[in-house]
PDB file of C-alpha atoms in Angstrom:
ATOM      1  CA  MET A 103      -3.130  30.396 -11.907  1.00 60.00           C
ATOM      2  CA  THR A 104      -1.580  28.642 -14.597  1.00 71.00           C
ATOM      3  CA  THR A 105      -3.289  25.416 -16.169  1.00 72.00           C
ATOM      4  CA  GLN A 106      -0.612  23.113 -14.514  1.00 66.00           C
ATOM      5  CA  ALA A 107      -0.986  24.735 -11.183  1.00 71.00           C
ATOM      6  CA  LEU A 108      -4.827  24.286 -11.480  1.00 78.00           C
ATOM      7  CA  SER A 109      -4.368  20.722 -12.601  1.00 80.00           C
ATOM      8  CA  ASN A 110      -2.035  20.075  -9.644  1.00 78.00           C
ATOM      9  CA  LEU A 111      -4.476  21.572  -7.257  1.00 85.00           C
ATOM     10  CA  LYS A 112      -7.304  19.282  -8.350  1.00 85.00           C
ATOM     11  CA  ALA A 113      -4.902  16.401  -8.272  1.00 86.00           C
ATOM     12  CA  VAL A 114      -3.979  17.092  -4.588  1.00 87.00           C
ATOM     13  CA  SER A 115      -7.692  17.290  -3.800  1.00 90.00           C
ATOM     14  CA  LEU A 116      -8.304  13.940  -5.535  1.00 89.00           C
ATOM     15  CA  ALA A 117      -5.279  12.448  -3.697  1.00 88.00           C
ATOM     16  CA  ILE A 118      -6.296  13.687  -0.169  1.00 91.00           C
ATOM     17  CA  LEU A 119      -9.772  12.264  -0.837  1.00 92.00           C
ATOM     18  CA  ALA A 120      -8.157   8.989  -2.138  1.00 90.00           C
ATOM     19  CA  PHE A 121      -6.094   8.539   1.114  1.00 91.00           C
ATOM     20  CA  GLY A 122      -9.164   9.715   3.292  1.00 92.00           C
ATOM     21  CA  LEU A 123     -10.827   6.632   1.607  1.00 92.00           C
ATOM     22  CA  PHE A 124      -7.999   4.354   2.298  1.00 92.00           C
ATOM     23  CA  ALA A 125      -7.926   5.588   6.084  1.00 93.00           C
ATOM     24  CA  THR A 126     -11.518   4.905   6.367  1.00 94.00           C
ATOM     25  CA  HIS A 127     -11.001   1.337   5.016  1.00 93.00           C
ATOM     26  CA  ASP A 128      -8.403   0.920   7.521  1.00 94.00           C
ATOM     27  CA  VAL A 129     -10.833   2.011  10.367  1.00 95.00           C
ATOM     28  CA  VAL A 130     -13.324  -0.503   9.202  1.00 94.00           C
ATOM     29  CA  VAL A 131     -10.600  -3.222   9.181  1.00 94.00           C
ATOM     30  CA  LYS A 132      -9.599  -2.246  12.749  1.00 95.00           C
ATOM     31  CA  LEU A 133     -13.327  -2.599  13.765  1.00 94.00           C
ATOM     32  CA  LEU A 134     -13.427  -5.993  12.251  1.00 94.00           C
ATOM     33  CA  GLY A 135      -9.972  -6.936  13.691  1.00 93.00           C
ATOM     34  CA  GLY A 136     -11.493  -6.687  17.176  1.00 90.00           C
ATOM     35  CA  SER A 137     -13.779 -10.021  16.540  1.00 92.00           C
ATOM     36  CA  TYR A 138     -11.900 -11.604  13.789  1.00 95.00           C
ATOM     37  CA  SER A 139      -8.430 -13.105  12.500  1.00 95.00           C
ATOM     38  CA  PRO A 140      -6.996 -11.168   9.670  1.00 95.00           C
ATOM     39  CA  VAL A 141      -7.142 -14.405   7.886  1.00 95.00           C
ATOM     40  CA  GLN A 142     -10.923 -14.307   7.890  1.00 95.00           C
ATOM     41  CA  ILE A 143     -11.156 -10.482   6.918  1.00 95.00           C
ATOM     42  CA  ILE A 144      -8.632 -10.925   4.102  1.00 94.00           C
ATOM     43  CA  PHE A 145     -10.545 -14.038   2.676  1.00 95.00           C
ATOM     44  CA  PHE A 146     -13.985 -12.574   2.525  1.00 93.00           C
ATOM     45  CA  SER A 147     -12.404  -9.247   1.263  1.00 91.00           C
ATOM     46  CA  VAL A 148     -10.885 -10.888  -1.477  1.00 91.00           C
ATOM     47  CA  LEU A 149     -14.001 -12.815  -2.016  1.00 90.00           C
ATOM     48  CA  LEU A 150     -16.274  -9.925  -2.431  1.00 87.00           C
ATOM     49  CA  SER A 151     -13.760  -8.250  -4.658  1.00 87.00           C
ATOM     50  CA  PHE A 152     -13.803 -10.686  -7.413  1.00 85.00           C
ATOM     51  CA  PRO A 153     -16.829  -9.111  -8.984  1.00 84.00           C
ATOM     52  CA  LEU A 154     -14.928  -5.681  -9.072  1.00 79.00           C
ATOM     53  CA  ALA A 155     -11.790  -7.558 -10.427  1.00 77.00           C
ATOM     54  CA  THR A 156     -14.280  -9.141 -13.129  1.00 78.00           C
ATOM     55  CA  LEU A 157     -15.232  -5.296 -14.208  1.00 75.00           C
ATOM     56  CA  MET A 158     -11.622  -4.376 -14.537  1.00 72.00           C
ATOM     57  CA  LEU A 159     -11.040  -7.623 -16.681  1.00 72.00           C
ATOM     58  CA  MET A 160     -13.784  -6.592 -18.907  1.00 69.00           C
ATOM     59  CA  ARG A 161     -12.138  -3.017 -19.541  1.00 67.00           C
ATOM     60  CA  ASP A 162      -8.680  -4.489 -20.226  1.00 64.00           C
ATOM     61  CA  PRO A 163      -7.923  -3.470 -23.814  1.00 65.00           C
ATOM     62  CA  VAL A 164      -4.828  -5.404 -24.004  1.00 63.00           C
ATOM     63  CA  SER A 165      -5.147  -8.944 -25.605  1.00 65.00           C
ATOM     64  CA  GLY A 166      -3.219 -12.084 -24.321  1.00 66.00           C
ATOM     65  CA  HIS A 167      -2.970 -14.693 -21.837  1.00 69.00           C
ATOM     66  CA  LEU A 168      -2.598 -14.850 -18.133  1.00 73.00           C
ATOM     67  CA  ARG A 169       0.617 -16.402 -17.866  1.00 84.00           C
ATOM     68  CA  PRO A 170       3.454 -14.062 -16.388  1.00 86.00           C
ATOM     69  CA  ILE A 171       6.347 -12.882 -18.683  1.00 87.00           C
ATOM     70  CA  HIS A 172       8.429 -12.866 -15.515  1.00 89.00           C
ATOM     71  CA  PRO A 173       7.117 -15.950 -13.378  1.00 91.00           C
ATOM     72  CA  TRP A 174       9.710 -15.540 -10.569  1.00 93.00           C
ATOM     73  CA  TRP A 175       9.448 -11.744 -10.014  1.00 92.00           C
ATOM     74  CA  THR A 176       5.598 -12.061 -10.247  1.00 92.00           C
ATOM     75  CA  ALA A 177       5.988 -14.798  -7.693  1.00 94.00           C
ATOM     76  CA  LEU A 178       8.013 -12.629  -5.368  1.00 95.00           C
ATOM     77  CA  ARG A 179       5.797  -9.910  -5.634  1.00 92.00           C
ATOM     78  CA  THR A 180       2.750 -11.963  -5.040  1.00 94.00           C
ATOM     79  CA  GLY A 181       4.293 -13.537  -2.065  1.00 95.00           C
ATOM     80  CA  ALA A 182       5.040  -9.839  -0.773  1.00 94.00           C
ATOM     81  CA  ALA A 183       1.511  -8.868  -1.358  1.00 92.00           C
ATOM     82  CA  VAL A 184       0.260 -11.634   0.610  1.00 94.00           C
ATOM     83  CA  ILE A 185       2.479 -11.126   3.537  1.00 95.00           C
ATOM     84  CA  THR A 186       1.806  -7.337   3.483  1.00 94.00           C
ATOM     85  CA  GLY A 187      -1.843  -7.727   3.641  1.00 93.00           C
ATOM     86  CA  PHE A 188      -1.822  -9.976   6.497  1.00 95.00           C
ATOM     87  CA  SER A 189       0.861  -8.003   8.528  1.00 95.00           C
ATOM     88  CA  ALA A 190      -0.961  -4.732   7.990  1.00 95.00           C
ATOM     89  CA  PHE A 191      -4.413  -6.117   8.833  1.00 95.00           C
ATOM     90  CA  TYR A 192      -2.729  -7.598  11.952  1.00 96.00           C
ATOM     91  CA  ALA A 193      -1.077  -4.249  12.807  1.00 95.00           C
ATOM     92  CA  PHE A 194      -4.190  -2.097  12.422  1.00 94.00           C
ATOM     93  CA  SER A 195      -6.232  -4.663  14.402  1.00 94.00           C
ATOM     94  CA  VAL A 196      -4.049  -4.371  17.819  1.00 93.00           C
ATOM     95  CA  LEU A 197      -2.204  -0.939  17.322  1.00 92.00           C
ATOM     96  CA  PRO A 198      -3.449   2.583  17.577  1.00 92.00           C
ATOM     97  CA  LEU A 199      -4.068   3.827  13.790  1.00 93.00           C
ATOM     98  CA  ALA A 200      -1.424   6.543  13.955  1.00 92.00           C
ATOM     99  CA  GLN A 201       1.476   4.277  15.336  1.00 92.00           C
ATOM    100  CA  VAL A 202       0.606   1.894  12.354  1.00 93.00           C
ATOM    101  CA  TYR A 203       0.851   4.762   9.683  1.00 93.00           C
ATOM    102  CA  ALA A 204       4.011   6.353  11.171  1.00 91.00           C
ATOM    103  CA  VAL A 205       5.759   2.809  10.811  1.00 92.00           C
ATOM    104  CA  LEU A 206       4.182   2.148   7.299  1.00 92.00           C
ATOM    105  CA  PHE A 207       5.681   5.425   6.248  1.00 90.00           C
ATOM    106  CA  ALA A 208       9.187   4.034   6.261  1.00 90.00           C
ATOM    107  CA  SER A 209       8.133   2.229   3.092  1.00 90.00           C
ATOM    108  CA  PRO A 210       9.776   4.954   0.728  1.00 87.00           C
ATOM    109  CA  LEU A 211      13.113   4.485   2.633  1.00 89.00           C
ATOM    110  CA  LEU A 212      12.766   0.699   2.194  1.00 91.00           C
ATOM    111  CA  ILE A 213      11.994   1.184  -1.462  1.00 90.00           C
ATOM    112  CA  THR A 214      15.148   3.310  -1.914  1.00 88.00           C
ATOM    113  CA  VAL A 215      17.239   0.483  -0.272  1.00 90.00           C
ATOM    114  CA  ILE A 216      15.543  -2.405  -2.013  1.00 91.00           C
ATOM    115  CA  SER A 217      15.904  -0.749  -5.181  1.00 90.00           C
ATOM    116  CA  ILE A 218      19.691  -1.139  -5.357  1.00 89.00           C
ATOM    117  CA  PRO A 219      19.867  -4.822  -5.829  1.00 91.00           C
ATOM    118  CA  ILE A 220      16.709  -5.229  -7.717  1.00 89.00           C
ATOM    119  CA  LEU A 221      16.760  -2.277 -10.143  1.00 87.00           C
ATOM    120  CA  ASN A 222      20.518  -1.396  -9.975  1.00 87.00           C
ATOM    121  CA  GLU A 223      19.560   1.981  -8.557  1.00 84.00           C
ATOM    122  CA  LYS A 224      22.229   4.249  -7.608  1.00 83.00           C
ATOM    123  CA  VAL A 225      21.631   5.972  -4.308  1.00 84.00           C
ATOM    124  CA  GLY A 226      23.753   9.023  -3.385  1.00 83.00           C
ATOM    125  CA  ILE A 227      24.984  10.345  -0.015  1.00 88.00           C
ATOM    126  CA  HIS A 228      21.985  12.759   0.435  1.00 86.00           C
ATOM    127  CA  ARG A 229      19.341   9.973  -0.070  1.00 88.00           C
ATOM    128  CA  TRP A 230      21.333   7.617   2.248  1.00 90.00           C
ATOM    129  CA  ILE A 231      21.312  10.270   5.014  1.00 92.00           C
ATOM    130  CA  ALA A 232      17.622  10.743   4.574  1.00 90.00           C
ATOM    131  CA  VAL A 233      17.084   7.016   4.826  1.00 92.00           C
ATOM    132  CA  LEU A 234      19.103   6.867   7.865  1.00 93.00           C
ATOM    133  CA  ALA A 235      17.191   9.813   9.508  1.00 93.00           C
ATOM    134  CA  GLY A 236      14.063   8.085   8.584  1.00 91.00           C
ATOM    135  CA  PHE A 237      14.910   4.938  10.451  1.00 91.00           C
ATOM    136  CA  VAL A 238      15.803   6.996  13.267  1.00 93.00           C
ATOM    137  CA  GLY A 239      12.262   8.309  13.158  1.00 92.00           C
ATOM    138  CA  VAL A 240      11.009   4.899  13.436  1.00 91.00           C
ATOM    139  CA  LEU A 241      12.991   4.025  16.349  1.00 89.00           C
ATOM    140  CA  ILE A 242      11.566   7.117  17.784  1.00 91.00           C
ATOM    141  CA  VAL A 243       8.047   5.855  17.273  1.00 89.00           C
ATOM    142  CA  LEU A 244       8.845   2.198  18.584  1.00 85.00           C
ATOM    143  CA  ARG A 245      11.121   3.725  21.682  1.00 79.00           C
ATOM    144  CA  PRO A 246      12.810   0.206  22.158  1.00 73.00           C
ATOM    145  CA  GLY A 247      13.753  -0.242  25.750  1.00 61.00           C
ATOM    146  CA  SER A 248      11.358   2.419  27.074  1.00 65.00           C
ATOM    147  CA  SER A 249       8.166   0.697  25.944  1.00 66.00           C
ATOM    148  CA  PRO A 250       7.661  -2.950  24.801  1.00 73.00           C
ATOM    149  CA  ILE A 251       7.708  -3.648  21.274  1.00 77.00           C
ATOM    150  CA  GLU A 252       4.730  -5.716  20.481  1.00 81.00           C
ATOM    151  CA  PHE A 253       3.840  -8.276  17.645  1.00 90.00           C
ATOM    152  CA  GLY A 254       1.701  -5.381  16.232  1.00 90.00           C
ATOM    153  CA  HIS A 255       4.853  -3.105  15.849  1.00 91.00           C
ATOM    154  CA  LEU A 256       6.895  -5.886  14.013  1.00 93.00           C
ATOM    155  CA  ALA A 257       3.957  -6.733  11.559  1.00 95.00           C
ATOM    156  CA  ALA A 258       3.867  -2.941  10.693  1.00 94.00           C
ATOM    157  CA  LEU A 259       7.554  -3.163   9.911  1.00 94.00           C
ATOM    158  CA  VAL A 260       6.961  -6.437   8.059  1.00 95.00           C
ATOM    159  CA  ALA A 261       4.230  -4.845   5.954  1.00 94.00           C
ATOM    160  CA  ALA A 262       6.440  -1.839   5.222  1.00 93.00           C
ATOM    161  CA  THR A 263       9.011  -4.297   4.069  1.00 94.00           C
ATOM    162  CA  GLY A 264       6.589  -6.259   1.968  1.00 93.00           C
ATOM    163  CA  GLY A 265       4.876  -3.223   0.309  1.00 90.00           C
ATOM    164  CA  ALA A 266       8.239  -1.941  -0.691  1.00 90.00           C
ATOM    165  CA  THR A 267       9.457  -5.029  -2.339  1.00 92.00           C
ATOM    166  CA  ALA A 268       6.304  -5.308  -4.160  1.00 89.00           C
ATOM    167  CA  SER A 269       6.696  -1.706  -5.247  1.00 87.00           C
ATOM    168  CA  VAL A 270      10.183  -2.175  -6.563  1.00 89.00           C
ATOM    169  CA  VAL A 271       9.351  -5.252  -8.413  1.00 90.00           C
ATOM    170  CA  ILE A 272       6.586  -3.252 -10.146  1.00 86.00           C
ATOM    171  CA  ARG A 273       9.097  -0.747 -11.325  1.00 84.00           C
ATOM    172  CA  LYS A 274      11.186  -3.761 -12.680  1.00 87.00           C
ATOM    173  CA  ILE A 275       8.436  -5.779 -14.645  1.00 85.00           C
ATOM    174  CA  GLY A 276       5.408  -3.290 -14.824  1.00 77.00           C
ATOM    175  CA  LYS A 277       5.944  -2.066 -18.249  1.00 79.00           C
ATOM    176  CA  GLU A 278       6.024  -5.627 -19.671  1.00 82.00           C
ATOM    177  CA  GLU A 279       3.489  -7.579 -17.493  1.00 81.00           C
ATOM    178  CA  ARG A 280      -0.227  -7.248 -18.357  1.00 79.00           C
ATOM    179  CA  SER A 281      -2.185  -5.206 -15.695  1.00 78.00           C
ATOM    180  CA  VAL A 282      -4.489  -8.032 -15.098  1.00 80.00           C
ATOM    181  CA  VAL A 283      -1.733 -10.523 -14.121  1.00 83.00           C
ATOM    182  CA  LEU A 284      -0.240  -8.062 -11.700  1.00 83.00           C
ATOM    183  CA  MET A 285      -3.913  -7.480 -10.308  1.00 83.00           C
ATOM    184  CA  LEU A 286      -5.189 -10.897 -10.325  1.00 87.00           C
ATOM    185  CA  TYR A 287      -2.228 -13.050  -8.888  1.00 90.00           C
ATOM    186  CA  PRO A 288      -1.995 -11.495  -5.385  1.00 91.00           C
ATOM    187  CA  MET A 289      -5.693 -11.810  -4.932  1.00 91.00           C
ATOM    188  CA  ILE A 290      -5.833 -15.534  -6.208  1.00 92.00           C
ATOM    189  CA  ALA A 291      -2.996 -16.300  -3.815  1.00 94.00           C
ATOM    190  CA  ASN A 292      -4.826 -14.670  -0.978  1.00 94.00           C
ATOM    191  CA  PHE A 293      -7.641 -16.517  -1.716  1.00 94.00           C
ATOM    192  CA  ALA A 294      -5.884 -19.708  -1.771  1.00 95.00           C
ATOM    193  CA  VAL A 295      -3.756 -19.272   1.272  1.00 96.00           C
ATOM    194  CA  MET A 296      -6.416 -17.600   3.667  1.00 96.00           C
ATOM    195  CA  GLY A 297      -8.908 -20.265   2.457  1.00 95.00           C
ATOM    196  CA  PHE A 298      -6.450 -22.902   3.611  1.00 96.00           C
ATOM    197  CA  MET A 299      -6.158 -21.433   7.135  1.00 96.00           C
ATOM    198  CA  LEU A 300      -9.905 -20.149   7.325  1.00 96.00           C
ATOM    199  CA  PRO A 301     -11.143 -23.493   9.138  1.00 95.00           C
ATOM    200  CA  PHE A 302      -8.706 -23.030  11.888  1.00 95.00           C
ATOM    201  CA  VAL A 303      -9.653 -19.436  12.824  1.00 95.00           C
ATOM    202  CA  TYR A 304     -13.066 -19.075  11.507  1.00 95.00           C
ATOM    203  CA  ARG A 305     -15.878 -17.456  13.268  1.00 95.00           C
ATOM    204  CA  PRO A 306     -19.606 -17.087  12.339  1.00 94.00           C
ATOM    205  CA  MET A 307     -20.330 -13.571  10.920  1.00 92.00           C
ATOM    206  CA  PRO A 308     -23.381 -11.720  11.063  1.00 93.00           C
ATOM    207  CA  VAL A 309     -24.851 -10.174   7.826  1.00 92.00           C
ATOM    208  CA  GLU A 310     -23.890  -6.915   9.032  1.00 92.00           C
ATOM    209  CA  HIS A 311     -20.129  -7.722   9.306  1.00 93.00           C
ATOM    210  CA  LEU A 312     -20.246  -9.016   5.942  1.00 91.00           C
ATOM    211  CA  GLY A 313     -21.553  -5.872   4.795  1.00 92.00           C
ATOM    212  CA  LEU A 314     -18.733  -4.150   6.402  1.00 93.00           C
ATOM    213  CA  LEU A 315     -16.224  -6.440   4.357  1.00 91.00           C
ATOM    214  CA  GLY A 316     -18.059  -5.363   1.207  1.00 90.00           C
ATOM    215  CA  VAL A 317     -17.533  -1.708   2.234  1.00 92.00           C
ATOM    216  CA  VAL A 318     -13.810  -2.427   2.809  1.00 90.00           C
ATOM    217  CA  SER A 319     -13.649  -3.719  -0.978  1.00 87.00           C
ATOM    218  CA  LEU A 320     -15.530  -0.563  -2.317  1.00 89.00           C
ATOM    219  CA  LEU A 321     -13.611   1.974  -0.497  1.00 90.00           C
ATOM    220  CA  ALA A 322     -10.156   0.658  -1.575  1.00 86.00           C
ATOM    221  CA  PHE A 323     -11.673   0.345  -5.041  1.00 84.00           C
ATOM    222  CA  ALA A 324     -13.002   4.093  -4.921  1.00 87.00           C
ATOM    223  CA  ALA A 325      -9.601   5.212  -3.387  1.00 86.00           C
ATOM    224  CA  GLY A 326      -8.004   3.189  -6.281  1.00 82.00           C
ATOM    225  CA  LEU A 327      -9.999   5.385  -8.904  1.00 83.00           C
ATOM    226  CA  CYS A 328      -9.228   8.594  -7.214  1.00 87.00           C
ATOM    227  CA  MET A 329      -5.563   8.079  -7.282  1.00 83.00           C
ATOM    228  CA  ILE A 330      -5.795   7.195 -10.971  1.00 80.00           C
ATOM    229  CA  GLY A 331      -7.399  10.678 -11.505  1.00 84.00           C
ATOM    230  CA  ALA A 332      -4.968  12.274  -9.394  1.00 84.00           C
ATOM    231  CA  PHE A 333      -1.816  11.083 -11.342  1.00 79.00           C
ATOM    232  CA  ARG A 334      -3.646  11.806 -14.538  1.00 81.00           C
ATOM    233  CA  MET A 335      -4.105  15.587 -13.735  1.00 83.00           C
ATOM    234  CA  GLY A 336      -0.983  16.360 -11.577  1.00 78.00           C
ATOM    235  CA  THR A 337       2.589  15.561 -11.411  1.00 78.00           C
ATOM    236  CA  ALA A 338       3.777  12.554  -9.358  1.00 75.00           C
ATOM    237  CA  ALA A 339       6.045  14.873  -7.111  1.00 75.00           C
ATOM    238  CA  VAL A 340       3.005  16.796  -6.101  1.00 80.00           C
ATOM    239  CA  VAL A 341       0.599  13.828  -5.742  1.00 81.00           C
ATOM    240  CA  ALA A 342       3.011  11.223  -4.115  1.00 79.00           C
ATOM    241  CA  PRO A 343       3.569  13.132  -0.689  1.00 83.00           C
ATOM    242  CA  MET A 344      -0.462  13.167  -0.237  1.00 86.00           C
ATOM    243  CA  GLN A 345      -0.025   9.930   1.425  1.00 86.00           C
ATOM    244  CA  TYR A 346       1.073  11.299   4.472  1.00 89.00           C
ATOM    245  CA  SER A 347      -2.156  12.920   4.859  1.00 89.00           C
ATOM    246  CA  GLN A 348      -3.101   9.575   6.229  1.00 90.00           C
ATOM    247  CA  LEU A 349      -1.658  10.461   9.735  1.00 90.00           C
ATOM    248  CA  ILE A 350      -4.108  13.364  10.062  1.00 91.00           C
ATOM    249  CA  TRP A 351      -7.117  11.094   9.178  1.00 91.00           C
ATOM    250  CA  ALA A 352      -5.580   8.457  11.441  1.00 91.00           C
ATOM    251  CA  ALA A 353      -5.499  11.106  14.394  1.00 92.00           C
ATOM    252  CA  ALA A 354      -9.099  12.001  13.788  1.00 93.00           C
ATOM    253  CA  TYR A 355     -10.469   8.673  13.253  1.00 93.00           C
ATOM    254  CA  GLY A 356      -8.384   7.109  16.216  1.00 92.00           C
ATOM    255  CA  PHE A 357      -9.878   9.803  18.505  1.00 93.00           C
ATOM    256  CA  LEU A 358     -13.369   9.678  17.352  1.00 92.00           C
ATOM    257  CA  PHE A 359     -13.861   5.995  17.151  1.00 92.00           C
ATOM    258  CA  PHE A 360     -11.442   4.332  19.435  1.00 92.00           C
ATOM    259  CA  GLY A 361     -10.633   6.999  21.900  1.00 92.00           C
ATOM    260  CA  GLU A 362      -7.019   7.035  20.701  1.00 90.00           C
ATOM    261  CA  ARG A 363      -4.596  10.086  21.543  1.00 89.00           C
ATOM    262  CA  VAL A 364      -1.504  10.307  19.407  1.00 88.00           C
ATOM    263  CA  ASP A 365       1.459  10.695  21.837  1.00 88.00           C
ATOM    264  CA  THR A 366       4.350  13.097  21.472  1.00 89.00           C
ATOM    265  CA  PHE A 367       6.781  10.479  20.423  1.00 88.00           C
ATOM    266  CA  THR A 368       4.623   9.210  17.714  1.00 90.00           C
ATOM    267  CA  TRP A 369       4.278  12.742  16.296  1.00 92.00           C
ATOM    268  CA  ALA A 370       7.922  13.442  16.472  1.00 93.00           C
ATOM    269  CA  GLY A 371       9.041  10.179  14.990  1.00 93.00           C
ATOM    270  CA  ALA A 372       6.347  10.428  12.076  1.00 93.00           C
ATOM    271  CA  SER A 373       7.604  14.043  11.460  1.00 93.00           C
ATOM    272  CA  VAL A 374      11.178  12.521  10.867  1.00 94.00           C
ATOM    273  CA  VAL A 375      10.073   9.691   8.748  1.00 92.00           C
ATOM    274  CA  ILE A 376       7.749  12.136   6.684  1.00 92.00           C
ATOM    275  CA  ALA A 377      10.453  14.513   6.253  1.00 92.00           C
ATOM    276  CA  SER A 378      12.900  11.746   4.986  1.00 91.00           C
ATOM    277  CA  GLY A 379      10.276  10.567   2.660  1.00 87.00           C
ATOM    278  CA  LEU A 380       9.729  14.022   1.051  1.00 88.00           C
ATOM    279  CA  TYR A 381      13.348  14.498   0.832  1.00 87.00           C
ATOM    280  CA  ILE A 382      13.805  11.288  -1.297  1.00 85.00           C
ATOM    281  CA  VAL A 383      10.971  12.400  -3.492  1.00 84.00           C
ATOM    282  CA  VAL A 384      12.354  15.723  -3.817  1.00 81.00           C
ATOM    283  CA  ARG A 385      15.680  14.358  -4.869  1.00 80.00           C
ATOM    284  CA  GLU A 386      14.271  11.683  -7.318  1.00 78.00           C
ATOM    285  CA  SER A 387      12.019  14.473  -8.787  1.00 78.00           C
ATOM    286  CA  ILE A 388      14.841  16.829  -9.566  1.00 75.00           C
ATOM    287  CA  GLY A 389      17.390  14.256 -11.133  1.00 64.00           C
ATOM    288  CA  GLY A 390      20.663  13.161 -10.202  1.00 61.00           C
ATOM    289  CA  THR A 391      21.930   9.907  -9.362  1.00 63.00           C
ATOM    290  CA  SER A 392      18.340   8.228  -9.624  1.00 65.00           C
ATOM    291  CA  ARG A 393      17.445   6.418 -12.806  1.00 66.00           C
ATOM    292  CA  HIS A 394      14.256   4.632 -11.900  1.00 64.00           C
ATOM    293  CA  THR A 395      12.819   7.110  -9.274  1.00 72.00           C
ATOM    294  CA  PRO A 396      11.210   4.033  -7.561  1.00 72.00           C
ATOM    295  CA  VAL A 397       9.794   6.359  -4.746  1.00 72.00           C
ATOM    296  CA  LEU A 398       8.318   9.036  -7.191  1.00 66.00           C
ATOM    297  CA  GLN A 399       6.737   6.253  -9.418  1.00 67.00           C
ATOM    298  CA  THR A 400       4.873   4.343  -6.457  1.00 69.00           C
ATOM    299  CA  ARG A 401       1.403   5.124  -7.772  1.00 60.00           C
ATOM    300  CA  THR A 402      -0.697   3.892  -4.669  1.00 68.00           C
ATOM    301  CA  ARG A 403      -0.052   2.696  -1.306  1.00 75.00           C
ATOM    302  CA  TYR A 404       1.091  -0.750  -0.076  1.00 76.00           C
ATOM    303  CA  GLU A 405      -0.215  -4.011  -2.253  1.00 79.00           C
ATOM    304  CA  SER A 406      -2.179  -6.170   0.061  1.00 82.00           C
ATOM    305  CA  GLY A 407      -3.666  -8.556  -2.465  1.00 79.00           C
ATOM    306  CA  THR A 408      -7.185  -7.938  -1.141  1.00 81.00           C
ATOM    307  CA  VAL A 409      -8.977  -5.727  -3.762  1.00 76.00           C
ATOM    308  CA  PRO A 410      -8.406  -4.978  -7.566  1.00 70.00           C
ATOM    309  CA  ARG A 411      -5.510  -2.564  -7.779  1.00 68.00           C
ATOM    310  CA  VAL A 412      -6.948   0.057 -10.348  1.00 60.00           C
ATOM    311  CA  GLY A 413      -3.327   1.627 -10.183  1.00 58.00           C
ATOM    312  CA  HIS A 414      -2.196  -1.086 -12.253  1.00 55.00           C
ATOM    313  CA  PHE A 415      -4.041   0.307 -15.182  1.00 53.00           C
ATOM    314  CA  LEU A 416      -1.980   3.572 -14.872  1.00 55.00           C
ATOM    315  CA  ARG A 417       0.880   1.189 -16.579  1.00 53.00           C
ATOM    316  CA  ARG A 418       0.874  -0.006 -19.988  1.00 49.00           C
ATOM    317  CA  PRO A 419       2.644  -3.246 -21.025  1.00 47.00           C
ATOM    318  CA  ARG A 420       5.239  -3.375 -23.889  1.00 46.00           C
ATOM    319  CA  ARG A 421       3.827  -6.807 -25.198  1.00 45.00           C
ATOM    320  CA  ASN A 422       0.487  -8.009 -25.963  1.00 42.00           C
ATOM    321  CA  ASP A 423       1.164 -11.752 -26.229  1.00 38.00           C
TER     322      ASP A 423
END
């Protein structure tokens, strides 16, 4: 086995572990979502994540201020992250885990579309066919007309769109903005927005539930560290598709903890969405019309603004002022 093959094997193992940790994070969110509003879960998740953010700030080697170089793009990404976090947490609270993931897996398709106006990305006929096929897969999961579409399904779609928007904006400004700016602004926005809404939905939390919120923060942080290791060891084309392993985790966790069974339509639709996403990754990795490879370079999963995103420290800004 070559050195690169061995490195890729280690990277795949780390990525699968990372997405297993992310899936465990989502299980805890779902457990808490049965008793509390996403507003309350997000607020305390952010509050308990600030110590981790402080540690990341202490390790940032780049000097400078916290004013964004691109304020409007930073504002768009921050708003998208806040909407994504709220929508995803709500979706996980009310839908089976596998259904949420099946819809969230549409994010690479949406990244491909959104990158056209923001990055001036050129999308060829092959990727357009993959995008259309992927959206058909989402329709198979949702089955409009044969089963009711709930607010949870719409929330999952909003989360996928918001996460895709945040990812594309990162591709546009990530090399110029400081990592701490990209990390802190969504967290501060969530703290402010959810803090304003908290008095309207607050329910007293026992200590053990606050402890679970701390676990949520630690799981996401640990998963991010694993993703850093994975991308440093292996190539993006090998690591990026590992996000789809979350469907396996979801099926197992859903059955063990919530008595959920993944129906045939969800498996079928998810398979189409995953195949479309993988095809886009392959097309970007072999070159062609893609200049920015926005899907291939999406380092971690959707941005929720609830925990420090250690993946930002895989990027290095061009400026130090």
